[in-house]
C-alpha cells in the first residue's frame, strides 16, 4: 500500500467492518506486511505472532457466511495476506460476484488447524467479513481526491481499474 493515508483509511475501514477484532495501526513499516499467493501451510509455518485472524471475501457483491464443513484436505493458496502486528488478514479476491465465503472460511480454518498442529498452545480469535470492490474503490478514490491526485501510484491504479473493471465503479449521472 503505497500511500500512508490509503493504508490508514484501509485499517479504519476494516476496523469498522469487524465487530470484535480491531487492528492497532502500525507505527512503522516493520509492523505490517503484504504477501500474495501463499500456501496456507507455508503461512502457518512462518511462526508469525498471530492472535487474531480476519478472513476477507472481496467480490462485487456481499457474501453471507455460514457454517461450512470442510472435508477437502488439500492445501489452499491465498490470493493475498496482510499482517499487521498480531492480526493476520487472509483475503480471497474475485473480480465478479462469485461467492467466496466458503473458500475464505476453509482458508481461515485450515490456517488455525495447521498452527494448532505445530503449536498445541496456539490460540486465536477469528472473524470473516465480506468486502465489495465498490467499498474498496470508494476508499481509494477518497484518498486520491484528498491528495489532489498527487499520489502517482494511487491515481494510476484507479485509471487501471477503470479500464480493466469498469463495473467496479458506480454509473455517473449525465450532469456530472
mmCIF file of C-alpha atoms in Angstrom:
data_model
loop_
_atom_site.group_PDB
_atom_site.id
_atom_site.type_symbol
_atom_site.label_atom_id
_atom_site.label_comp_id
_atom_site.label_asym_id
_atom_site.label_seq_id
_atom_site.Cartn_x
_atom_site.Cartn_y
_atom_site.Cartn_z
ATOM 1 C CA UNK A 1 0.000 0.000 0.000
ATOM 2 C CA UNK A 2 1.938 2.968 -1.313
ATOM 3 C CA UNK A 3 0.162 5.793 0.443
ATOM 4 C CA UNK A 4 0.248 6.184 4.225
ATOM 5 C CA UNK A 5 -3.182 7.805 4.071
ATOM 6 C CA UNK A 6 -4.582 4.951 1.985
ATOM 7 C CA UNK A 7 -3.197 2.376 4.419
ATOM 8 C CA UNK A 8 -4.640 4.341 7.358
ATOM 9 C CA UNK A 9 -8.083 4.540 5.720
ATOM 10 C CA UNK A 10 -7.948 0.813 4.939
ATOM 11 C CA UNK A 11 -7.239 -0.034 8.617
ATOM 12 C CA UNK A 12 -10.153 2.244 9.662
ATOM 13 C CA UNK A 13 -12.438 0.529 7.147
ATOM 14 C CA UNK A 14 -11.541 -2.977 8.334
ATOM 15 C CA UNK A 15 -11.963 -1.935 11.979
ATOM 16 C CA UNK A 16 -15.488 -0.689 11.184
ATOM 17 C CA UNK A 17 -16.377 -3.950 9.402
ATOM 18 C CA UNK A 18 -15.186 -6.277 12.164
ATOM 19 C CA UNK A 19 -17.369 -6.405 15.276
ATOM 20 C CA UNK A 20 -14.795 -7.987 17.614
ATOM 21 C CA UNK A 21 -11.299 -7.780 16.118
ATOM 22 C CA UNK A 22 -9.614 -4.392 15.977
ATOM 23 C CA UNK A 23 -6.332 -3.672 14.239
ATOM 24 C CA UNK A 24 -3.807 -1.486 16.031
ATOM 25 C CA UNK A 25 -2.401 0.803 13.384
ATOM 26 C CA UNK A 26 1.240 0.208 12.544
ATOM 27 C CA UNK A 27 3.827 2.595 13.920
ATOM 28 C CA UNK A 28 6.468 1.799 11.312
ATOM 29 C CA UNK A 29 6.910 -0.344 8.212
ATOM 30 C CA UNK A 30 8.136 -3.343 10.248
ATOM 31 C CA UNK A 31 4.675 -3.634 11.836
ATOM 32 C CA UNK A 32 2.912 -4.789 8.668
ATOM 33 C CA UNK A 33 3.481 -6.872 5.558
ATOM 34 C CA UNK A 34 1.675 -7.933 2.377
ATOM 35 C CA UNK A 35 2.098 -11.275 0.608
ATOM 36 C CA UNK A 36 0.343 -12.826 -2.374
ATOM 37 C CA UNK A 37 -0.267 -16.419 -3.437
ATOM 38 C CA UNK A 38 0.856 -18.034 -0.180
ATOM 39 C CA UNK A 39 0.100 -21.642 0.635
ATOM 40 C CA UNK A 40 -1.746 -21.809 3.936
ATOM 41 C CA UNK A 41 0.636 -24.477 5.275
ATOM 42 C CA UNK A 42 3.668 -22.298 4.472
ATOM 43 C CA UNK A 43 1.989 -19.273 6.019
ATOM 44 C CA UNK A 44 1.231 -21.182 9.209
ATOM 45 C CA UNK A 45 4.808 -22.487 9.368
ATOM 46 C CA UNK A 46 6.274 -18.960 9.325
ATOM 47 C CA UNK A 47 5.638 -18.652 13.048
ATOM 48 C CA UNK A 48 4.205 -15.125 12.926
ATOM 49 C CA UNK A 49 2.817 -13.824 16.195
ATOM 50 C CA UNK A 50 -0.886 -14.173 15.363
ATOM 51 C CA UNK A 51 -3.688 -13.832 17.884
ATOM 52 C CA UNK A 52 -6.399 -12.562 15.535
ATOM 53 C CA UNK A 53 -7.368 -13.661 12.037
ATOM 54 C CA UNK A 54 -9.690 -11.821 9.697
ATOM 55 C CA UNK A 55 -10.891 -13.699 6.636
ATOM 56 C CA UNK A 56 -11.948 -11.267 3.920
ATOM 57 C CA UNK A 57 -14.042 -12.202 0.886
ATOM 58 C CA UNK A 58 -13.514 -9.417 -1.683
ATOM 59 C CA UNK A 59 -16.057 -9.627 -4.517
ATOM 60 C CA UNK A 60 -18.517 -7.420 -6.376
ATOM 61 C CA UNK A 61 -21.401 -8.387 -4.055
ATOM 62 C CA UNK A 62 -21.620 -9.014 -0.317
ATOM 63 C CA UNK A 63 -21.172 -12.615 0.758
ATOM 64 C CA UNK A 64 -23.025 -14.224 3.644
ATOM 65 C CA UNK A 65 -21.037 -16.606 5.805
ATOM 66 C CA UNK A 66 -22.474 -19.861 7.039
ATOM 67 C CA UNK A 67 -21.128 -22.809 8.965
ATOM 68 C CA UNK A 68 -19.259 -24.874 6.429
ATOM 69 C CA UNK A 69 -17.834 -28.343 6.777
ATOM 70 C CA UNK A 70 -14.511 -28.617 5.011
ATOM 71 C CA UNK A 71 -13.831 -32.221 4.089
ATOM 72 C CA UNK A 72 -11.223 -31.451 1.449
ATOM 73 C CA UNK A 73 -7.735 -31.795 2.934
ATOM 74 C CA UNK A 74 -5.939 -30.185 0.002
ATOM 75 C CA UNK A 75 -3.860 -27.176 0.896
ATOM 76 C CA UNK A 76 -5.231 -23.780 -0.001
ATOM 77 C CA UNK A 77 -3.412 -20.905 -1.643
ATOM 78 C CA UNK A 78 -4.366 -17.407 -0.573
ATOM 79 C CA UNK A 79 -4.848 -14.549 -3.007
ATOM 80 C CA UNK A 80 -3.478 -12.019 -0.548
ATOM 81 C CA UNK A 81 -2.344 -11.895 3.053
ATOM 82 C CA UNK A 82 -1.860 -8.716 5.061
ATOM 83 C CA UNK A 83 -0.355 -8.930 8.505
ATOM 84 C CA UNK A 84 -0.365 -6.048 10.940
ATOM 85 C CA UNK A 85 1.240 -6.730 14.300
ATOM 86 C CA UNK A 86 -0.724 -9.703 15.725
ATOM 87 C CA UNK A 87 -3.542 -9.570 13.136
ATOM 88 C CA UNK A 88 -3.474 -11.754 10.029
ATOM 89 C CA UNK A 89 -5.868 -10.891 7.200
ATOM 90 C CA UNK A 90 -6.418 -13.656 4.658
ATOM 91 C CA UNK A 91 -8.072 -12.234 1.558
ATOM 92 C CA UNK A 92 -9.826 -14.109 -1.239
ATOM 93 C CA UNK A 93 -10.285 -11.853 -4.260
ATOM 94 C CA UNK A 94 -12.869 -12.307 -7.019
ATOM 95 C CA UNK A 95 -13.436 -9.881 -9.907
ATOM 96 C CA UNK A 96 -17.082 -10.909 -10.102
ATOM 97 C CA UNK A 97 -19.964 -11.876 -7.830
ATOM 98 C CA UNK A 98 -18.728 -15.420 -7.147
ATOM 99 C CA UNK A 99 -19.409 -16.322 -3.518
ATOM 100 C CA UNK A 100 -16.001 -16.541 -1.830
ATOM 101 C CA UNK A 101 -17.353 -17.189 1.678
ATOM 102 C CA UNK A 102 -16.774 -20.963 1.639
ATOM 103 C CA UNK A 103 -13.268 -20.585 0.233
ATOM 104 C CA UNK A 104 -12.190 -17.956 2.781
ATOM 105 C CA UNK A 105 -13.755 -19.982 5.615
ATOM 106 C CA UNK A 106 -11.709 -23.012 4.509
ATOM 107 C CA UNK A 107 -8.505 -20.964 4.396
ATOM 108 C CA UNK A 108 -9.020 -19.480 7.867
ATOM 109 C CA UNK A 109 -9.938 -22.870 9.363
ATOM 110 C CA UNK A 110 -7.003 -24.534 7.635
ATOM 111 C CA UNK A 111 -4.566 -21.919 8.966
ATOM 112 C CA UNK A 112 -5.843 -22.421 12.525
ATOM 113 C CA UNK A 113 -5.680 -26.224 12.197
ATOM 114 C CA UNK A 114 -2.097 -26.208 10.858
ATOM 115 C CA UNK A 115 -0.957 -23.749 13.550
ATOM 116 C CA UNK A 116 -2.543 -25.842 16.312
ATOM 117 C CA UNK A 117 -0.807 -28.951 14.949
ATOM 118 C CA UNK A 118 2.541 -27.125 15.100
ATOM 119 C CA UNK A 119 1.923 -25.337 18.390
ATOM 120 C CA UNK A 120 -0.568 -27.059 20.676
ATOM 121 C CA UNK A 121 -0.870 -23.875 22.743
ATOM 122 C CA UNK A 122 -1.854 -21.750 19.740
ATOM 123 C CA UNK A 123 -4.970 -19.694 20.438
ATOM 124 C CA UNK A 124 -6.592 -17.033 18.308
ATOM 125 C CA UNK A 125 -9.899 -15.402 17.581
ATOM 126 C CA UNK A 126 -11.135 -15.247 14.026
ATOM 127 C CA UNK A 127 -13.743 -13.358 12.094
ATOM 128 C CA UNK A 128 -14.881 -13.417 8.495
ATOM 129 C CA UNK A 129 -16.143 -10.372 6.639
ATOM 130 C CA UNK A 130 -17.397 -9.561 3.179
ATOM 131 C CA UNK A 131 -15.996 -6.552 1.343
ATOM 132 C CA UNK A 132 -17.094 -5.319 -2.063
ATOM 133 C CA UNK A 133 -14.959 -3.785 -4.755
ATOM 134 C CA UNK A 134 -17.230 -0.746 -4.628
ATOM 135 C CA UNK A 135 -16.210 -0.185 -0.984
ATOM 136 C CA UNK A 136 -12.511 -0.534 -1.822
ATOM 137 C CA UNK A 137 -12.779 1.789 -4.822
ATOM 138 C CA UNK A 138 -14.606 4.336 -2.663
ATOM 139 C CA UNK A 139 -11.688 4.369 -0.203
ATOM 140 C CA UNK A 140 -9.082 4.650 -2.957
ATOM 141 C CA UNK A 141 -10.959 7.459 -4.733
ATOM 142 C CA UNK A 142 -11.481 9.366 -1.469
ATOM 143 C CA UNK A 143 -7.758 9.190 -0.741
ATOM 144 C CA UNK A 144 -6.917 10.202 -4.292
ATOM 145 C CA UNK A 145 -9.228 13.222 -4.005
ATOM 146 C CA UNK A 146 -7.787 14.216 -0.605
ATOM 147 C CA UNK A 147 -4.301 14.099 -2.078
ATOM 148 C CA UNK A 148 -5.417 16.164 -5.109
ATOM 149 C CA UNK A 149 -4.393 13.251 -7.318
ATOM 150 C CA UNK A 150 -0.742 13.849 -6.373
ATOM 151 C CA UNK A 151 -0.083 10.253 -5.351
ATOM 152 C CA UNK A 152 1.115 8.845 -8.665
ATOM 153 C CA UNK A 153 0.586 5.159 -7.857
ATOM 154 C CA UNK A 154 -2.916 5.650 -6.409
ATOM 155 C CA UNK A 155 -4.109 7.741 -9.370
ATOM 156 C CA UNK A 156 -2.680 5.325 -11.910
ATOM 157 C CA UNK A 157 -4.190 2.350 -10.092
ATOM 158 C CA UNK A 158 -7.635 3.956 -10.280
ATOM 159 C CA UNK A 159 -7.206 4.545 -14.015
ATOM 160 C CA UNK A 160 -6.023 0.968 -14.498
ATOM 161 C CA UNK A 161 -9.054 -0.441 -12.656
ATOM 162 C CA UNK A 162 -11.417 1.832 -14.603
ATOM 163 C CA UNK A 163 -10.086 0.371 -17.848
ATOM 164 C CA UNK A 164 -9.932 -3.251 -16.701
ATOM 165 C CA UNK A 165 -13.037 -3.446 -14.491
ATOM 166 C CA UNK A 166 -15.405 -0.549 -15.219
ATOM 167 C CA UNK A 167 -18.237 -2.375 -13.431
ATOM 168 C CA UNK A 168 -16.484 -1.695 -10.097
ATOM 169 C CA UNK A 169 -17.374 1.987 -10.423
ATOM 170 C CA UNK A 170 -20.841 3.458 -9.914
ATOM 171 C CA UNK A 171 -22.573 4.789 -13.020
ATOM 172 C CA UNK A 172 -22.131 8.559 -13.237
ATOM 173 C CA UNK A 173 -25.075 10.854 -13.916
ATOM 174 C CA UNK A 174 -25.047 12.826 -17.176
ATOM 175 C CA UNK A 175 -24.900 16.163 -15.352
ATOM 176 C CA UNK A 176 -21.550 15.394 -13.654
#
